[in-house]
mmCIF file of C-alpha atoms in Angstrom:
data_model
loop_
_atom_site.group_PDB
_atom_site.id
_atom_site.type_symbol
_atom_site.label_atom_id
_atom_site.label_comp_id
_atom_site.label_asym_id
_atom_site.label_seq_id
_atom_site.Cartn_x
_atom_site.Cartn_y
_atom_site.Cartn_z
ATOM 1 C CA MET P 1 27.629 -5.084 7.445
ATOM 2 C CA THR P 2 27.040 -1.609 8.853
ATOM 3 C CA GLY P 3 26.353 0.942 6.590
ATOM 4 C CA PRO P 4 29.394 3.995 4.897
ATOM 5 C CA ALA P 5 29.400 7.292 6.689
ATOM 6 C CA VAL P 6 26.465 9.498 6.569
ATOM 7 C CA ASN P 7 25.902 13.070 4.973
ATOM 8 C CA PRO P 8 22.002 13.567 5.750
ATOM 9 C CA THR P 9 22.011 16.198 3.701
ATOM 10 C CA ASP P 10 23.546 13.895 -0.022
ATOM 11 C CA ARG P 11 20.694 10.634 0.920
ATOM 12 C CA ARG P 12 17.814 14.145 1.274
ATOM 13 C CA LYS P 13 19.169 15.245 -1.733
ATOM 14 C CA GLU P 14 18.979 11.819 -3.283
ATOM 15 C CA PHE P 15 15.464 11.139 -1.991
ATOM 16 C CA ASP P 16 14.079 14.151 -3.037
ATOM 17 C CA ASP P 17 15.753 13.545 -6.440
ATOM 18 C CA PHE P 18 13.658 9.881 -6.773
ATOM 19 C CA VAL P 19 10.807 10.588 -4.928
ATOM 20 C CA TRP P 20 8.039 8.032 -6.110
ATOM 21 C CA ASN P 21 5.373 10.028 -8.267
ATOM 22 C CA HIS P 22 2.234 7.934 -7.227
ATOM 23 C CA ALA P 23 0.168 9.478 -9.513
ATOM 24 C CA SER P 24 1.503 8.143 -12.805
ATOM 25 C CA ASP P 25 1.923 4.976 -11.302
ATOM 26 C CA ALA P 26 -0.380 2.002 -13.128
ATOM 27 C CA PHE P 27 -0.765 0.534 -9.386
ATOM 28 C CA GLN P 28 -2.119 3.536 -8.203
ATOM 29 C CA ALA P 29 -3.959 4.449 -12.046
ATOM 30 C CA LYS P 30 -5.827 0.879 -11.100
ATOM 31 C CA PHE P 31 -7.166 1.991 -7.978
ATOM 32 C CA ASP P 32 -8.585 5.404 -9.710
ATOM 33 C CA LYS P 33 -11.127 4.112 -12.103
ATOM 34 C CA CYS P 34 -14.448 3.249 -11.015
ATOM 35 C CA ALA P 35 -16.359 0.658 -12.831
ATOM 36 C CA ALA P 36 -19.346 2.361 -13.989
ATOM 37 C CA LEU P 37 -22.544 0.983 -12.689
ATOM 38 C CA THR P 38 -24.278 -1.377 -14.437
ATOM 39 C CA GLU P 39 -28.794 -1.292 -15.594
ATOM 40 C CA PRO P 40 -29.568 -4.070 -13.486
ATOM 41 C CA GLU P 41 -27.000 -2.161 -10.533
ATOM 42 C CA ALA P 42 -29.055 1.379 -11.237
ATOM 43 C CA ALA P 43 -32.379 0.361 -11.581
ATOM 44 C CA VAL P 44 -32.189 -1.858 -7.814
ATOM 45 C CA LEU P 45 -30.836 1.383 -6.344
ATOM 46 C CA ILE P 46 -33.834 3.384 -8.000
ATOM 47 C CA SER P 47 -36.122 1.321 -7.378
ATOM 48 C CA LEU P 48 -34.791 1.856 -3.116
ATOM 49 C CA LEU P 49 -34.570 5.426 -3.261
ATOM 50 C CA ARG P 50 -37.706 6.521 -4.331
ATOM 51 C CA ALA P 51 -40.083 8.853 -2.288
ATOM 52 C CA GLU P 52 -42.233 6.997 -0.273
ATOM 53 C CA ASN P 53 -38.994 5.456 0.703
ATOM 54 C CA LEU P 54 -37.564 8.139 1.546
ATOM 55 C CA ASP P 55 -40.423 9.205 3.680
ATOM 56 C CA ASP P 56 -40.165 6.411 5.823
ATOM 57 C CA ALA P 57 -37.206 5.272 6.811
ATOM 58 C CA SER P 58 -38.715 2.075 8.277
ATOM 59 C CA ARG P 59 -39.910 1.166 4.954
ATOM 60 C CA LEU P 60 -36.372 1.600 3.809
ATOM 61 C CA SER P 61 -34.984 -0.006 6.146
ATOM 62 C CA SER P 62 -36.936 -3.272 5.307
ATOM 63 C CA SER P 63 -36.639 -2.706 1.519
ATOM 64 C CA ILE P 64 -33.151 -2.330 1.681
ATOM 65 C CA ARG P 65 -32.983 -5.775 3.823
ATOM 66 C CA ALA P 66 -34.738 -7.383 0.475
ATOM 67 C CA ALA P 67 -32.254 -6.007 -1.725
ATOM 68 C CA VAL P 68 -29.231 -7.237 0.228
ATOM 69 C CA LYS P 69 -30.425 -10.708 0.707
ATOM 70 C CA ALA P 70 -31.253 -11.065 -2.808
ATOM 71 C CA ASP P 71 -27.968 -9.402 -4.326
ATOM 72 C CA ALA P 72 -24.869 -9.156 -1.378
ATOM 73 C CA SER P 73 -23.709 -6.445 -4.282
ATOM 74 C CA VAL P 74 -25.358 -3.995 -3.479
ATOM 75 C CA LEU P 75 -24.862 -3.611 -0.166
ATOM 76 C CA ARG P 76 -21.366 -2.400 -0.836
ATOM 77 C CA ARG P 77 -22.676 0.333 -3.817
ATOM 78 C CA LEU P 78 -24.765 1.668 -1.159
ATOM 79 C CA LEU P 79 -22.166 2.026 1.415
ATOM 80 C CA GLN P 80 -20.587 3.644 -1.590
ATOM 81 C CA ILE P 81 -22.841 6.359 -2.561
ATOM 82 C CA VAL P 82 -24.011 7.502 0.322
ATOM 83 C CA GLY P 83 -19.574 8.365 1.535
ATOM 84 C CA LEU P 84 -19.039 5.639 3.038
ATOM 85 C CA THR P 85 -16.637 3.084 3.764
ATOM 86 C CA ARG P 86 -16.304 -1.132 3.998
ATOM 87 C CA ASN P 87 -14.538 0.262 7.620
ATOM 88 C CA LYS P 88 -17.461 2.658 9.142
ATOM 89 C CA ILE P 89 -20.126 0.986 9.051
ATOM 90 C CA ILE P 90 -18.633 -1.707 10.531
ATOM 91 C CA GLN P 91 -16.900 0.541 13.431
ATOM 92 C CA ASP P 92 -20.372 1.922 14.631
ATOM 93 C CA ILE P 93 -22.226 -0.772 13.943
ATOM 94 C CA LYS P 94 -19.422 -2.450 16.397
ATOM 95 C CA ALA P 95 -19.607 0.773 18.710
ATOM 96 C CA PHE P 96 -24.111 0.215 19.042
ATOM 97 C CA VAL P 97 -23.325 -3.412 20.148
ATOM 98 C CA ARG P 98 -21.340 -3.334 22.896
ATOM 99 C CA VAL P 99 -22.968 -0.836 23.919
ATOM 100 C CA ASN P 100 -26.405 -2.916 24.289
ATOM 101 C CA GLY P 101 -24.665 -6.239 24.802
ATOM 102 C CA GLN P 102 -25.942 -7.710 20.857
ATOM 103 C CA GLU P 103 -24.098 -10.280 19.028
ATOM 104 C CA VAL P 104 -23.361 -9.357 15.001
ATOM 105 C CA SER P 105 -20.903 -11.124 13.478
ATOM 106 C CA LEU P 106 -18.528 -8.059 12.582
ATOM 107 C CA SER P 107 -15.916 -9.641 9.511
ATOM 108 C CA SER P 108 -17.668 -7.709 6.701
ATOM 109 C CA PRO P 109 -20.540 -5.445 6.194
ATOM 110 C CA GLU P 110 -21.833 -8.459 3.755
ATOM 111 C CA ALA P 111 -20.606 -11.084 7.608
ATOM 112 C CA ILE P 112 -22.772 -7.979 9.527
ATOM 113 C CA PHE P 113 -26.478 -9.081 7.260
ATOM 114 C CA ASN P 114 -26.070 -13.185 8.133
ATOM 115 C CA SER P 115 -27.915 -12.887 10.812
ATOM 116 C CA ALA P 116 -31.730 -11.400 12.637
ATOM 117 C CA ILE P 117 -29.973 -8.843 14.351
ATOM 118 C CA GLY P 118 -27.584 -7.585 12.304
ATOM 119 C CA SER P 119 -30.019 -7.749 8.660
ATOM 120 C CA GLN P 120 -31.868 -5.246 11.022
ATOM 121 C CA LEU P 121 -28.873 -3.273 12.886
ATOM 122 C CA GLY P 122 -27.480 -2.620 9.603
ATOM 123 C CA SER P 123 -30.161 -1.482 7.077
ATOM 124 C CA GLU P 124 -31.843 0.955 9.707
ATOM 125 C CA TYR P 125 -28.289 2.995 9.359
ATOM 126 C CA LEU P 126 -28.151 2.782 5.923
ATOM 127 C CA ALA P 127 -31.597 3.878 5.919
ATOM 128 C CA GLN P 128 -30.810 6.779 7.820
ATOM 129 C CA GLN P 129 -27.398 7.241 6.130
ATOM 130 C CA ILE P 130 -29.468 7.310 2.316
ATOM 131 C CA ILE P 131 -32.303 9.557 4.299
ATOM 132 C CA ARG P 132 -29.597 12.180 4.730
ATOM 133 C CA VAL P 133 -28.198 12.241 1.294
ATOM 134 C CA PHE P 134 -31.268 11.601 -0.970
ATOM 135 C CA ALA P 135 -33.647 13.150 1.062
ATOM 136 C CA HIS P 136 -33.034 16.681 -1.323
ATOM 137 C CA ALA P 137 -33.997 14.139 -4.511
ATOM 138 C CA LYS P 138 -37.300 13.704 -3.442
ATOM 139 C CA GLY P 139 -37.421 10.398 -5.040
ATOM 140 C CA GLN P 140 -36.442 12.127 -8.992
ATOM 141 C CA VAL P 141 -33.425 10.500 -8.510
ATOM 142 C CA THR P 142 -31.730 9.110 -12.446
ATOM 143 C CA PRO P 143 -29.405 7.010 -13.532
ATOM 144 C CA GLY P 144 -27.008 9.384 -14.496
ATOM 145 C CA MET P 145 -27.498 11.545 -11.501
ATOM 146 C CA LEU P 146 -26.069 7.476 -9.657
ATOM 147 C CA GLU P 147 -23.198 7.166 -11.821
ATOM 148 C CA THR P 148 -22.377 10.886 -10.580
ATOM 149 C CA LEU P 149 -22.345 9.926 -7.247
ATOM 150 C CA ASN P 150 -19.908 6.723 -8.154
ATOM 151 C CA GLN P 151 -17.971 8.028 -9.667
ATOM 152 C CA ALA P 152 -17.690 10.857 -6.853
ATOM 153 C CA THR P 153 -17.382 8.787 -4.133
ATOM 154 C CA TRP P 154 -15.110 6.315 -5.703
ATOM 155 C CA PRO P 155 -11.626 7.655 -3.943
ATOM 156 C CA GLY P 156 -13.584 7.528 -1.094
ATOM 157 C CA TYR P 157 -14.897 4.723 -1.302
ATOM 158 C CA ILE P 158 -11.250 2.844 -2.098
ATOM 159 C CA ARG P 159 -9.310 4.948 -0.008
ATOM 160 C CA GLN P 160 -9.131 2.544 2.598
ATOM 161 C CA GLU P 161 -8.202 -0.351 -0.068
ATOM 162 C CA ARG P 162 -5.684 1.858 -1.342
ATOM 163 C CA ALA P 163 -3.484 2.400 1.750
ATOM 164 C CA LYS P 164 -3.421 -0.984 2.378
ATOM 165 C CA ARG P 165 -2.249 -2.189 -0.581
ATOM 166 C CA MET P 166 0.153 1.168 -1.085
ATOM 167 C CA GLY P 167 1.204 -0.638 1.946
ATOM 168 C CA HIS P 168 1.932 -3.586 0.873
ATOM 169 C CA GLU P 169 3.425 -2.813 -3.104
ATOM 170 C CA ALA P 170 6.882 -1.976 -2.023
ATOM 171 C CA GLU P 171 7.493 -5.451 -0.821
ATOM 172 C CA TYR P 172 5.571 -6.475 -3.347
ATOM 173 C CA ARG P 173 8.326 -5.230 -5.762
ATOM 174 C CA LEU P 174 11.203 -6.241 -3.929
ATOM 175 C CA ALA P 175 10.009 -9.701 -3.995
ATOM 176 C CA CYS P 176 9.068 -9.477 -7.810
ATOM 177 C CA LEU P 177 12.821 -8.461 -8.098
ATOM 178 C CA LEU P 178 14.599 -10.326 -6.276
ATOM 179 C CA ARG P 179 12.846 -13.291 -7.432
ATOM 180 C CA ASP P 180 13.313 -12.124 -11.125
ATOM 181 C CA CYS P 181 17.390 -11.770 -10.074
ATOM 182 C CA GLY P 182 17.257 -15.055 -9.395
ATOM 183 C CA LEU P 183 17.987 -14.032 -5.913
ATOM 184 C CA MET P 184 17.063 -16.080 -2.318
ATOM 185 C CA PHE P 185 14.861 -14.380 0.226
ATOM 186 C CA SER P 186 11.718 -14.893 2.239
ATOM 187 C CA PRO P 187 9.121 -14.767 3.080
ATOM 188 C CA GLU P 188 8.937 -16.179 -0.696
ATOM 189 C CA GLU P 189 5.301 -15.630 -0.403
ATOM 190 C CA LYS P 190 5.708 -11.943 -0.530
ATOM 191 C CA ALA P 191 6.124 -12.379 -4.501
ATOM 192 C CA GLU P 192 2.670 -13.998 -5.040
ATOM 193 C CA ASN P 193 0.532 -12.996 -1.376
ATOM 194 C CA PRO P 194 2.534 -9.164 0.233
ATOM 195 C CA LEU P 195 -0.451 -8.875 3.004
ATOM 196 C CA CYS P 196 1.606 -12.179 4.341
ATOM 197 C CA SER P 197 3.354 -12.253 7.579
ATOM 198 C CA ASP P 198 6.875 -10.293 7.911
ATOM 199 C CA ILE P 199 9.897 -11.837 9.010
ATOM 200 C CA ILE P 200 9.975 -11.755 12.539
ATOM 201 C CA ILE P 201 14.276 -11.591 14.174
ATOM 202 C CA ASP P 202 15.167 -10.835 17.297
ATOM 203 C CA GLY P 203 11.788 -9.813 17.737
ATOM 204 C CA MET P 204 11.686 -7.243 15.542
ATOM 205 C CA SER P 205 9.428 -7.111 11.755
ATOM 206 C CA TYR P 206 11.355 -7.324 8.690
ATOM 207 C CA ASP P 207 9.737 -6.750 5.775
ATOM 208 C CA LEU P 208 12.036 -9.117 3.252
ATOM 209 C CA VAL P 209 14.935 -10.844 4.452
ATOM 210 C CA SER P 210 18.101 -12.205 2.172
ATOM 211 C CA PRO P 211 19.067 -14.824 1.473
ATOM 212 C CA SER P 212 16.438 -16.935 3.759
ATOM 213 C CA ALA P 213 15.249 -16.037 7.695
ATOM 214 C CA ALA P 214 17.578 -18.437 8.965
ATOM 215 C CA ASP P 215 20.829 -16.250 7.404
ATOM 216 C CA ALA P 216 19.908 -12.795 7.275
ATOM 217 C CA ARG P 217 22.580 -10.341 5.885
ATOM 218 C CA LEU P 218 19.889 -8.466 4.456
ATOM 219 C CA ARG P 219 17.059 -7.343 6.496
ATOM 220 C CA ILE P 220 14.970 -4.425 4.731
ATOM 221 C CA VAL P 221 11.965 -2.047 6.064
ATOM 222 C CA ALA P 222 9.587 -0.830 3.646
ATOM 223 C CA THR P 223 7.385 2.340 4.218
ATOM 224 C CA VAL P 224 6.341 4.420 1.703
ATOM 225 C CA HIS P 225 3.303 7.260 2.270
ATOM 226 C CA THR P 226 1.827 9.443 -0.462
ATOM 227 C CA ALA P 227 -0.494 11.474 1.989
ATOM 228 C CA ASN P 228 0.804 13.827 5.723
ATOM 229 C CA ILE P 229 0.539 10.959 8.223
ATOM 230 C CA GLY P 230 1.809 13.280 10.951
ATOM 231 C CA GLN P 231 3.994 13.617 13.108
ATOM 232 C CA TYR P 232 3.458 10.297 14.550
ATOM 233 C CA GLY P 233 3.530 8.229 11.210
ATOM 234 C CA GLU P 234 6.963 9.785 10.692
ATOM 235 C CA SER P 235 8.168 9.505 13.926
ATOM 236 C CA LYS P 236 7.227 5.646 14.342
ATOM 237 C CA ASP P 237 8.699 5.134 11.044
ATOM 238 C CA ASP P 238 12.388 6.213 12.176
ATOM 239 C CA LEU P 239 12.214 4.035 16.295
ATOM 240 C CA GLU P 240 11.124 0.674 14.046
ATOM 241 C CA ILE P 241 15.245 0.814 12.204
ATOM 242 C CA ARG P 242 16.912 2.251 15.586
ATOM 243 C CA LYS P 243 15.120 -0.478 17.353
ATOM 244 C CA ALA P 244 16.153 -2.900 14.461
ATOM 245 C CA ILE P 245 18.963 -1.902 14.831
ATOM 246 C CA ALA P 246 19.808 -2.163 18.546
ATOM 247 C CA ALA P 247 18.224 -5.859 18.078
ATOM 248 C CA MET P 248 21.161 -6.420 15.941
ATOM 249 C CA GLU P 249 23.397 -5.173 17.688
ATOM 250 C CA ALA P 250 21.981 -6.717 21.112
ATOM 251 C CA ALA P 251 22.068 -10.135 19.088
ATOM 252 C CA GLY P 252 25.986 -9.252 17.949
ATOM 253 C CA ASP P 253 24.816 -9.426 14.250
ATOM 254 C CA ARG P 254 25.505 -6.010 13.669
ATOM 255 C CA SER P 255 28.486 -6.930 11.744
ATOM 256 C CA GLN P 256 27.003 -8.804 9.735
ATOM 257 C CA VAL P 257 24.116 -6.940 8.222
ATOM 258 C CA THR P 258 23.155 -4.882 6.235
ATOM 259 C CA LEU P 259 19.299 -2.955 6.823
ATOM 260 C CA LEU P 260 18.060 -1.072 4.330
ATOM 261 C CA ALA P 261 14.890 1.044 4.203
ATOM 262 C CA PHE P 262 13.048 1.104 1.121
ATOM 263 C CA ILE P 263 11.172 4.465 2.090
ATOM 264 C CA ASP P 264 9.035 6.800 -0.197
ATOM 265 C CA GLY P 265 6.812 9.074 -1.511
ATOM 266 C CA VAL P 266 5.167 12.851 -1.398
ATOM 267 C CA GLY P 267 3.325 11.888 2.315
ATOM 268 C CA PHE P 268 6.757 12.484 4.131
ATOM 269 C CA GLU P 269 7.095 16.531 2.933
ATOM 270 C CA SER P 270 4.825 17.107 5.179
ATOM 271 C CA ASN P 271 6.757 16.185 8.629
ATOM 272 C CA THR P 272 10.470 15.510 7.620
ATOM 273 C CA ALA P 273 11.266 14.624 11.197
ATOM 274 C CA GLY P 274 11.083 10.466 10.696
ATOM 275 C CA LEU P 275 12.238 11.051 6.989
ATOM 276 C CA THR P 276 15.753 12.437 7.995
ATOM 277 C CA GLY P 277 16.147 9.586 11.151
ATOM 278 C CA VAL P 278 15.375 6.706 8.776
ATOM 279 C CA LEU P 279 17.801 8.574 5.985
ATOM 280 C CA SER P 280 20.425 8.712 8.724
ATOM 281 C CA ASN P 281 20.512 5.230 10.523
ATOM 282 C CA ALA P 282 19.609 2.915 8.194
ATOM 283 C CA ASP P 283 22.582 1.333 6.887
ATOM 284 C CA GLU P 284 21.385 1.913 3.389
ATOM 285 C CA PHE P 285 18.170 3.031 2.252
ATOM 286 C CA CYS P 286 16.519 2.866 -2.060
ATOM 287 C CA GLN P 287 13.019 3.959 -3.766
ATOM 288 C CA PHE P 288 11.373 2.335 -5.846
ATOM 289 C CA ARG P 289 12.967 4.028 -9.085
ATOM 290 C CA THR P 290 16.239 3.240 -7.522
ATOM 291 C CA ILE P 291 14.688 0.031 -6.408
ATOM 292 C CA TRP P 292 17.479 -1.833 -7.940
ATOM 293 C CA LYS P 293 20.012 -1.479 -5.457
ATOM 294 C CA ALA P 294 18.013 -3.713 -3.184
ATOM 295 C CA ALA P 295 18.838 -6.846 -5.751
ATOM 296 C CA VAL P 296 22.175 -5.180 -5.346
ATOM 297 C CA ILE P 297 22.793 -5.666 -2.133
ATOM 298 C CA ALA P 298 21.611 -9.014 -2.313
ATOM 299 C CA ALA P 299 23.885 -10.572 -5.291
ATOM 300 C CA SER P 300 26.352 -9.588 -2.861
ATOM 301 C CA LYS P 301 25.661 -10.864 0.254
ATOM 302 C CA VAL P 302 26.020 -14.016 -1.789
ATOM 303 C CA GLY P 303 28.785 -13.355 -3.563
ATOM 304 C CA LYS P 304 27.486 -12.333 -7.283
ATOM 305 C CA ARG P 305 28.573 -9.455 -8.891
ATOM 306 C CA PRO P 306 25.661 -7.692 -10.586
ATOM 307 C CA GLN P 307 25.266 -5.199 -13.234
ATOM 308 C CA VAL P 308 23.832 -2.425 -13.124
ATOM 309 C CA ALA P 309 22.337 0.254 -17.013
ATOM 310 C CA ILE P 310 20.777 3.429 -15.018
ATOM 311 C CA PRO P 311 21.278 6.236 -17.585
ATOM 312 C CA ALA P 312 24.798 7.762 -17.945
ATOM 313 C CA THR P 313 23.893 11.115 -16.104
ATOM 314 C CA HIS P 314 22.771 9.697 -12.585
ATOM 315 C CA HIS P 315 25.959 6.770 -12.722
ATOM 316 C CA ALA P 316 28.449 10.178 -10.816
ATOM 317 C CA ARG P 317 25.620 9.560 -7.975
ATOM 318 C CA PHE P 318 25.672 6.164 -7.819
ATOM 319 C CA LYS P 319 28.835 5.282 -8.408
ATOM 320 C CA ALA P 320 30.354 4.539 -4.605
ATOM 321 C CA PHE P 321 26.730 2.643 -4.116
ATOM 322 C CA CYS P 322 27.863 0.105 -6.594
ATOM 323 C CA ASP P 323 31.377 -0.258 -5.812
ATOM 324 C CA ARG P 324 30.926 -0.984 -2.447
ATOM 325 C CA TYR P 325 29.067 -3.842 -3.316
ATOM 326 C CA GLY P 326 30.957 -5.358 -6.553
ATOM 327 C CA ALA P 327 28.622 -3.983 -8.938
ATOM 328 C CA SER P 328 29.714 -2.162 -12.477
ATOM 329 C CA LEU P 329 27.542 0.522 -14.341
ATOM 330 C CA VAL P 330 26.349 0.001 -17.584
ATOM 331 C CA ASP P 331 25.280 3.418 -19.315
ATOM 332 C CA ARG P 332 21.025 2.481 -19.991
ATOM 333 C CA ALA P 333 20.989 4.149 -23.278
ATOM 334 C CA THR P 334 23.540 1.425 -24.436
ATOM 335 C CA LEU P 335 20.194 -1.900 -23.753
ATOM 336 C CA GLY P 336 17.528 -0.471 -25.774
ATOM 337 C CA ASP P 337 14.153 -0.515 -24.149
ATOM 338 C CA ALA P 338 13.933 -4.321 -23.966
ATOM 339 C CA PRO P 339 16.932 -5.761 -23.298
ATOM 340 C CA THR P 340 17.360 -10.078 -23.110
ATOM 341 C CA GLY P 341 18.727 -11.408 -19.793
ATOM 342 C CA TRP P 342 18.304 -8.103 -18.209
ATOM 343 C CA ILE P 343 15.647 -7.412 -15.578
ATOM 344 C CA GLU P 344 13.575 -4.152 -15.882
ATOM 345 C CA ALA P 345 14.154 -2.117 -11.899
ATOM 346 C CA GLY P 346 13.320 1.288 -11.542
ATOM 347 C CA ASP P 347 14.718 4.168 -13.614
ATOM 348 C CA GLY P 348 17.117 1.319 -14.836
ATOM 349 C CA PHE P 349 17.849 -2.463 -15.501
ATOM 350 C CA ILE P 350 19.746 -4.847 -13.173
ATOM 351 C CA ARG P 351 21.749 -8.415 -14.293
ATOM 352 C CA VAL P 352 22.924 -10.792 -12.018
ATOM 353 C CA GLN P 353 24.880 -13.706 -13.086
ATOM 354 C CA ARG P 354 22.905 -17.168 -12.358
#
């Protein structure tokens, strides 16, 4: 089933009106909170940052090896307070060992230190970074100074993990919503492990399909950008949608399938070409605040007619969508804060007959 006639201007206005405020989202907030250094952690770091170590890279390197051997968690704290990330040390050591023909496990920062040569390379690398940052302190490092660095460097340290998890948060919430509504989807594991493999159909990857991989009448591609990723990244989003459509047409599935784009985030505002392409080519789209739209379509694919409770001020905007998929609208204000039998979904609630 292809979507309705698309008005890109209307779709763009809807996107802008409902764009995700990631800064106030609970998912985002859990990354922003940085645990304070414990007294033992601060004591170990201060012992490494003594003047005699900062004046002697070889001595500091030996001290790092000993500290990491005693407690591997020290390694990640050291990476963080000098402004590095877990991936940065892996990539830099990888470049060195390739040039010099050495073998070191690079699966994680800790794995680097599991061999003698890796431990030496890793500690020497860290010693240089520590001296770069802390030489100015001349060994007068205090717990307060360390805690200030701990808090200041945390956002950069967690950036890669945040981006990785953020990219999968949309499909996780989609999976949980469909599960809670009693609607079938695949892969079911997404509701527990959003980093699991996607569904591949005719060579195309879909984050989620419904009701099943063998009968994928709803196919979802999810993309969330909370920062400027540049023209290449956004053009790639558009390309994935167009390739999915081409694959469905080649397989003769186009008339039976609804292609839904879950697309959200202020990152699209910096370069709108990809956003315009996705909004123009996908059959339907939804966002975190309008995630209920995904459940409405999934329900329609199995002959169910859900009820959607959203603010009355939104009814006119979404009436045509709901009519298209046999859903009825209810004023959210009439339900209260936690209505029995309803599933929270973005700005509203949804109820699907079991």
